[in-house]
Every structure is written in structure tokens, then in C-alpha cells.
Short mmCIF file of C-alpha atoms in Angstrom, two decimals:
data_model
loop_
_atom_site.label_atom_id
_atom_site.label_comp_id
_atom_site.label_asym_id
_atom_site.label_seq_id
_atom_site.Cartn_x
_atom_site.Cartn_y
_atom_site.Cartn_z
CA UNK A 132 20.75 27.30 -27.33
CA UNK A 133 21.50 28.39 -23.95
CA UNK A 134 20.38 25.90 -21.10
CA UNK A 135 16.76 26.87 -19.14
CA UNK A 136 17.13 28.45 -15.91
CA UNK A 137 16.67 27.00 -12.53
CA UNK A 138 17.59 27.28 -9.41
CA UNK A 139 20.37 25.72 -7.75
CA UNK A 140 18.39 24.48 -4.87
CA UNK A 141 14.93 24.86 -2.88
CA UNK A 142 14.08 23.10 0.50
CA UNK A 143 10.60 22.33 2.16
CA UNK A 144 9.86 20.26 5.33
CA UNK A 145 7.30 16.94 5.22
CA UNK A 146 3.94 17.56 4.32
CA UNK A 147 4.90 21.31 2.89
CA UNK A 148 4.75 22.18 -0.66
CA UNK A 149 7.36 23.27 -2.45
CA UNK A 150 7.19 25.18 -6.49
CA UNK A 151 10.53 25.07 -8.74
CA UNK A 152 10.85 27.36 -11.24
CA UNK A 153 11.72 27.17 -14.67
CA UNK A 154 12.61 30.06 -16.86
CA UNK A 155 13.43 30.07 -20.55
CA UNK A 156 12.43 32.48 -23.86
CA UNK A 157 10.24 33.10 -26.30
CA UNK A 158 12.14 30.58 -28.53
CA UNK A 159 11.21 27.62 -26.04
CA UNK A 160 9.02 27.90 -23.16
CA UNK A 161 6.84 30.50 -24.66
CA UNK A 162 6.75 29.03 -27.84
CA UNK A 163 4.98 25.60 -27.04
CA UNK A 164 3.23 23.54 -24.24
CA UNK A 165 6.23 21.14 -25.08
CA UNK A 166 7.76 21.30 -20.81
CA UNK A 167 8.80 18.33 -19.05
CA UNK A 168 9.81 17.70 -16.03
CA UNK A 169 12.64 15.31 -14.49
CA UNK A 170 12.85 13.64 -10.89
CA UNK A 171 16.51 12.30 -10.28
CA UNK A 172 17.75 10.38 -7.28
CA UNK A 173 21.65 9.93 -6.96
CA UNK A 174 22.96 6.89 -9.72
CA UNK A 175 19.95 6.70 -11.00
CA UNK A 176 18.47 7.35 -14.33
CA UNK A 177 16.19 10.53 -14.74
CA UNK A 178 12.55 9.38 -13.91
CA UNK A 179 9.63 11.71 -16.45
CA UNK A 180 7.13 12.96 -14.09
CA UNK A 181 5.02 15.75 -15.73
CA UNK A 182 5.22 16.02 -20.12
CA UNK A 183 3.33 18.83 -21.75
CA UNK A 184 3.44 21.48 -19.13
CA UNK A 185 1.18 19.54 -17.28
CA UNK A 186 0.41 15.69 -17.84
CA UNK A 187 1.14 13.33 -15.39
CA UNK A 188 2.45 9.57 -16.61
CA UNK A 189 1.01 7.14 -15.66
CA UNK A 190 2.13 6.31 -12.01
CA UNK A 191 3.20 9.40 -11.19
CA UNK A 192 1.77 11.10 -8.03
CA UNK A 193 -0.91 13.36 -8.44
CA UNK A 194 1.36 15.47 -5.58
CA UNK A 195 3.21 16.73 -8.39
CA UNK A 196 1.65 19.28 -10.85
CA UNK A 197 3.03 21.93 -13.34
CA UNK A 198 1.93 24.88 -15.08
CA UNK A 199 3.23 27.49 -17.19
CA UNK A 200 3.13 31.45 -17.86
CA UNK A 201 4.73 33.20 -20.42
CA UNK A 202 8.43 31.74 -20.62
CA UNK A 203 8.60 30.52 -17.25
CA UNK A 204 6.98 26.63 -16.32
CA UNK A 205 6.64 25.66 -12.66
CA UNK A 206 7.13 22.36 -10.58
CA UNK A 207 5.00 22.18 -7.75
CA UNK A 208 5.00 18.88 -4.95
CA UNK A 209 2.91 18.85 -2.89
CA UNK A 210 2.66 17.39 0.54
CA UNK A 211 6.65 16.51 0.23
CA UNK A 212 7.88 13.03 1.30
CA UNK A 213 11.19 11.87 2.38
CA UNK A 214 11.68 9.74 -1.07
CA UNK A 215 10.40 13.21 -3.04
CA UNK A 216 14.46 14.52 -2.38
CA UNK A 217 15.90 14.65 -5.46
CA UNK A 218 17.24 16.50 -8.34
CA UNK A 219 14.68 18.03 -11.03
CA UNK A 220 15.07 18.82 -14.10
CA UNK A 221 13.38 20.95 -16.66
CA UNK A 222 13.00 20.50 -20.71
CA UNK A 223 11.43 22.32 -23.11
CA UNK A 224 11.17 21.48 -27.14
CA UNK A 225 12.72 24.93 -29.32
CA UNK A 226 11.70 26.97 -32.01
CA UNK A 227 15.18 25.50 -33.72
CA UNK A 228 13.51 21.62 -33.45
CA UNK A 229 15.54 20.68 -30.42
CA UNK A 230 15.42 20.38 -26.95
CA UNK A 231 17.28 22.27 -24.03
CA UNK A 232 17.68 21.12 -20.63
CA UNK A 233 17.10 23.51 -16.83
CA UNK A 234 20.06 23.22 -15.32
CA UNK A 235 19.22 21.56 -12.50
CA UNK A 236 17.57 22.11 -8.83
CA UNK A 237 18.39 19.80 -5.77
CA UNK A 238 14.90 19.34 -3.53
CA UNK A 239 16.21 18.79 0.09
CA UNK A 240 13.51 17.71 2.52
CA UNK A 241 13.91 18.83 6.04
CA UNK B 224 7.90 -3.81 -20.31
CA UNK B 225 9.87 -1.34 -21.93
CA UNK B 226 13.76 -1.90 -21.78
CA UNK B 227 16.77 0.60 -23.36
CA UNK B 228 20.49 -1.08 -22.79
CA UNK B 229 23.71 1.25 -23.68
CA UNK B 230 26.68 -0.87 -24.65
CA UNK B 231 30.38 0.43 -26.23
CA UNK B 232 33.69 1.09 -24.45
CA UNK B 233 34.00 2.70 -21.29
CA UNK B 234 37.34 4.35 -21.94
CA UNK B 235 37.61 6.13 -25.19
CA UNK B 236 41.49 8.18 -26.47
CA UNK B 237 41.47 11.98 -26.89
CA UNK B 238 40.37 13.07 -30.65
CA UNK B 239 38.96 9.59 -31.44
CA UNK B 240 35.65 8.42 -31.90
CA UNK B 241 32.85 7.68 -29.13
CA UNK B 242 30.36 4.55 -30.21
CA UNK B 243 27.60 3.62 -28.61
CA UNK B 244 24.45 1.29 -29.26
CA UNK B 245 20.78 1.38 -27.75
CA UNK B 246 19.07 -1.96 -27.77
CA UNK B 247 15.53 -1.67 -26.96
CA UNK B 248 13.41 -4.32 -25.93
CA UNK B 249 9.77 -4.65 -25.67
CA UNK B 250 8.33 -2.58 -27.98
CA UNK B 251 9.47 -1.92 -31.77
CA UNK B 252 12.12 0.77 -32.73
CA UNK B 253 9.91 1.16 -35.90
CA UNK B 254 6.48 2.45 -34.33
CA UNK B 255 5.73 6.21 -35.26
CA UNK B 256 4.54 7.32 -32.03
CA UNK B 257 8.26 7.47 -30.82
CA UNK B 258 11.69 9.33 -31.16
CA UNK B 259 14.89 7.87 -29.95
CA UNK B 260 17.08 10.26 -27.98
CA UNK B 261 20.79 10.52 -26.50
CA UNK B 262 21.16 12.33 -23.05
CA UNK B 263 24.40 12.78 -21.35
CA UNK B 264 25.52 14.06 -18.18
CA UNK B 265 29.01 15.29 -17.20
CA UNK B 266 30.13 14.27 -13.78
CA UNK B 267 28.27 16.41 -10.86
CA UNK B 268 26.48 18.06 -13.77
CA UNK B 269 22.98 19.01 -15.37
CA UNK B 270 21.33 16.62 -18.26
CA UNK B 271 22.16 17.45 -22.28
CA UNK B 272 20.59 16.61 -24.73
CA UNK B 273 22.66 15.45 -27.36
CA UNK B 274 20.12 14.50 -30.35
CA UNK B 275 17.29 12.19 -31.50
CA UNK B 276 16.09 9.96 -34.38
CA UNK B 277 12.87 8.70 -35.89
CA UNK B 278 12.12 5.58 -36.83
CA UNK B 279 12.52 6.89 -40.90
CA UNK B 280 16.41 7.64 -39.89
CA UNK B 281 15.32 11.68 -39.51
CA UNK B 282 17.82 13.36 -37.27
CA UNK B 283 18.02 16.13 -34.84
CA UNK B 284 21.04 17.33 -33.19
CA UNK B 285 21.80 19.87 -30.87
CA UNK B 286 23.52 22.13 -32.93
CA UNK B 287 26.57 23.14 -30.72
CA UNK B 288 27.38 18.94 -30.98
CA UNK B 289 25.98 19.09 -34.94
CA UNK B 290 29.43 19.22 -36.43
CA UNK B 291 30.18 15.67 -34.61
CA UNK B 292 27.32 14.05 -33.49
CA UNK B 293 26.09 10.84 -35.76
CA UNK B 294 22.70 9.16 -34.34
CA UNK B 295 21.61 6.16 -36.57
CA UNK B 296 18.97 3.46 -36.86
CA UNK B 297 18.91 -0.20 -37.50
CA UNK B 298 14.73 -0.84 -37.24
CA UNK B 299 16.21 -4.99 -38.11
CA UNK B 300 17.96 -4.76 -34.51
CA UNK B 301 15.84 -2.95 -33.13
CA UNK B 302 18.91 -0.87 -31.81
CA UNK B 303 20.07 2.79 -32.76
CA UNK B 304 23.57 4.38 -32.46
CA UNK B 305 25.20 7.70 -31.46
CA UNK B 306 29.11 8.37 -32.41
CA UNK B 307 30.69 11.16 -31.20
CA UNK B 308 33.91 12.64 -32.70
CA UNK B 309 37.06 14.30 -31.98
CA UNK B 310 36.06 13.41 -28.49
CA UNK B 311 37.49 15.63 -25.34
CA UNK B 312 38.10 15.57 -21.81
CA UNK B 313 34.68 17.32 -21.88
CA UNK B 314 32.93 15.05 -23.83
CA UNK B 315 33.47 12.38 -20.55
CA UNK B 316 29.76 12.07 -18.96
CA UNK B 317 27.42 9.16 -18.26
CA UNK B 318 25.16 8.32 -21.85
CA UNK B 319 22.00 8.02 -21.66
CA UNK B 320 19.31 6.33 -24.21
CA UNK B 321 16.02 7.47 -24.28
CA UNK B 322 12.66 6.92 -25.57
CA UNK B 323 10.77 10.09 -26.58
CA UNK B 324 7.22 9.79 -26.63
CA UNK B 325 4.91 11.86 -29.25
CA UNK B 326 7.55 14.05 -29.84
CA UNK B 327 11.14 15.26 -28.38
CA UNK B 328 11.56 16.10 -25.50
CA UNK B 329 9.38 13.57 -23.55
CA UNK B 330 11.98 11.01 -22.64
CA UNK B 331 9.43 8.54 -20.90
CA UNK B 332 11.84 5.31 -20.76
CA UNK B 333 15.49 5.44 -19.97
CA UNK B 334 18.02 3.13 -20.31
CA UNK B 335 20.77 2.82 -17.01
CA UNK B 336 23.21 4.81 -18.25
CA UNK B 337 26.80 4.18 -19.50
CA UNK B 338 29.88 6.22 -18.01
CA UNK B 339 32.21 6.71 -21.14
CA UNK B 340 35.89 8.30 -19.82
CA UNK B 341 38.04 10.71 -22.60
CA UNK B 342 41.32 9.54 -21.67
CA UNK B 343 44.73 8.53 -22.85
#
């Protein structure tokens, strides 16, 4: 299962918006409404802020939203803060019964 | 509040046998809304999902780990366990625990992460 594709890094200034991308196949993110989405500061433990392609946990901000078309799921923050700069991460459940990970974007806030 | 705790060595020899145990704390291992998950993540590197368990001991595995990945489940501890075999250089990476609400994939409490070395 080869890892879902994201890219490497993305940048947006205070009070911008920003939109990560999140590209996989027909044998994961086509196949299901099963994305989630990962906020990771530095030493810290990966924090779940958007399950299903788009449901927000409890406490999350409603700044952060996703979506889906086809095989590609989105990330989008809105109005970006200081404490929003952080590595994101992307999962999707497979057609195989497991999960696969994005590789990875680092958010930098101007 | 929910709580996950990693525990097992820190320093594990090349071709031996990684062990680590979960214990979760404030809410029971045994309730069918969840899966229990392993996550790792190699030094500088992206998250990996290395397998998860239901409470009825039902595994999943990522399948290029399959041939050496063992998760467990011991519902009277309220704890589950991952060993890893034939352990690398490679295999070195911070461990992660992970609750999986309604399904895999939606890890929705972690626990802090334990940095397990492949070294002689």
C-alpha cells in the first residue's frame, strides 16, 4: 500500500487561508468517506482534527474544514493563527482493511 | 479523561524482538465502539500505521509489517500489546498507541509516544 500523497510544504500569512491536498486511489480515498486528518506540533503526539472527510471533534476549530473529490481529500484552515504551524497529516481506511498514512505537509505561517 | 501509556525498553538488539504495552485508562478496552491501533514514526519522518485490534482479539496489520507484527489484547488489564520481530535499524521510530474510534483509521486519543532505538 503505497503512502497518500502530499505535499512537502505550503505557507500562508495570519488571517489567510490555506488548502492541503491529499491524493490517493481508487483503492482508498475514492473508495470510502473514511479521511482523517492530523495536526502535529514538534514532540508532540498527532492531535485528530477532521474524521470522515469532514467531521470536526469535538474542540476542534470550526477554521478547519475538509472535503473530498474523487481520490483526492482537502485540508482547508482558515483564518491561520500563529499556533495553526504545524505538520498535517492525511489517512484514509483501504479497500485491503487497513489504513495508509499522507506523507506529510509542514504549514509555516508567515 | 481518556489516557493511553506506552511502556517496554527503549533500546532493543538487531534481529530481536520489539515489546511494547498500551495501558489505557478511563474508559474500557472492551467497549465495541473502539479499535486499538499502533502508529510509529521514524526519526524526521511521516506517521505509519503499523496495525490495530478489536476488543474480540481481531487483527489488522499492515501487510508489508504482516510477516512480523503481533498486536494482542488483555480486556482484564485493560492493556494491549504490539511485538515486532527481527527488528532493524529501520524499525527505530517513536511508538505510538492509539484509540480508533468507530472504525480504523480515526485515531482520536493518543498516547505520548515511546522512542524505541535498534541497536547493538
Amino acid at each position: 500500500q503505497s503512502a497518500l500523497t502530499q505535499p512537502a510544504s505550503v505557507s500562508g500569512s495570519p488571517g489567510q487561508s490555506i488548502t492541503i491536498s491529499c491524493t490517493g486511489t481508487s483503492s482508498d480515498v475514492g473508495s470510502y468517506n473514511y479521511v482523517s486528518w492530523y495536526q502535529q506540533h514538534p514532540g508532540k503526539a498527532p492531535k485528530l482534527m477532521i474524521y470522515d472527510v469532514s467531521k470536526r471533534p469535538s474542540g476542534v476549530s470550526n477554521r478547519f474544514s475538509g472535503s473530498k473529490s474523487g481520490n483526492t481529500a482537502s485540508l482547508t484552515i482558515s483564518g491561520l493563527q500563529a499556533e495553526d504551524e504545524a505538520d498535517y497529516y492525511c489517512s484514509s481506511y483501504t479497500t485491503s482493511g487497513t489504513v495508509v498514512f499522507g506523507g506529510g505537509t509542514k504549514l509555516t505561517v508567515l | 479523561q481518556v489516557q493511553l501509556q506506552e511502556s517496554g525498553p527503549g533500546l532493543v538488539k538487531p534481529s530481536e524482538t520489539l515489546s511494547l504495552t498500551c495501558t489505557v485508562s478511563g474508559d474500557s478496552i472492551s467497549n465495541s465502539y473502539y479499535y486499538w491501533a499502533w502508529i510509529r514514526q521514524p526519526p524526521g519522518k511521516g506517521l505509519a500505521w503499523i496495525g490495530s485490534i478489536y476488543y474480540s482479539g481481531t487483527t489488522y496489520y499492515n501487510m508489508s509489517l504482516k510477516s512480523r507484527v503481533t498486536i494482542s489484547i488483555d480486556t482484564s488489564k485493560n492493556q494491549f500489546s504490539l511485538k515486532l520481530s527481527s527488528v532493524t535499524a529501520a524499525d527505530t521510530a517513536v511508538y505510538y498507541c492509539a484509540r480508533e474510534y468507530g472504525g480504523l483509521g480515526k485515531s482520536d486519543y493518543w498516547g505520548q509516544g515511546i522512542l524505541v532505538t535498534v541497536s547493538s
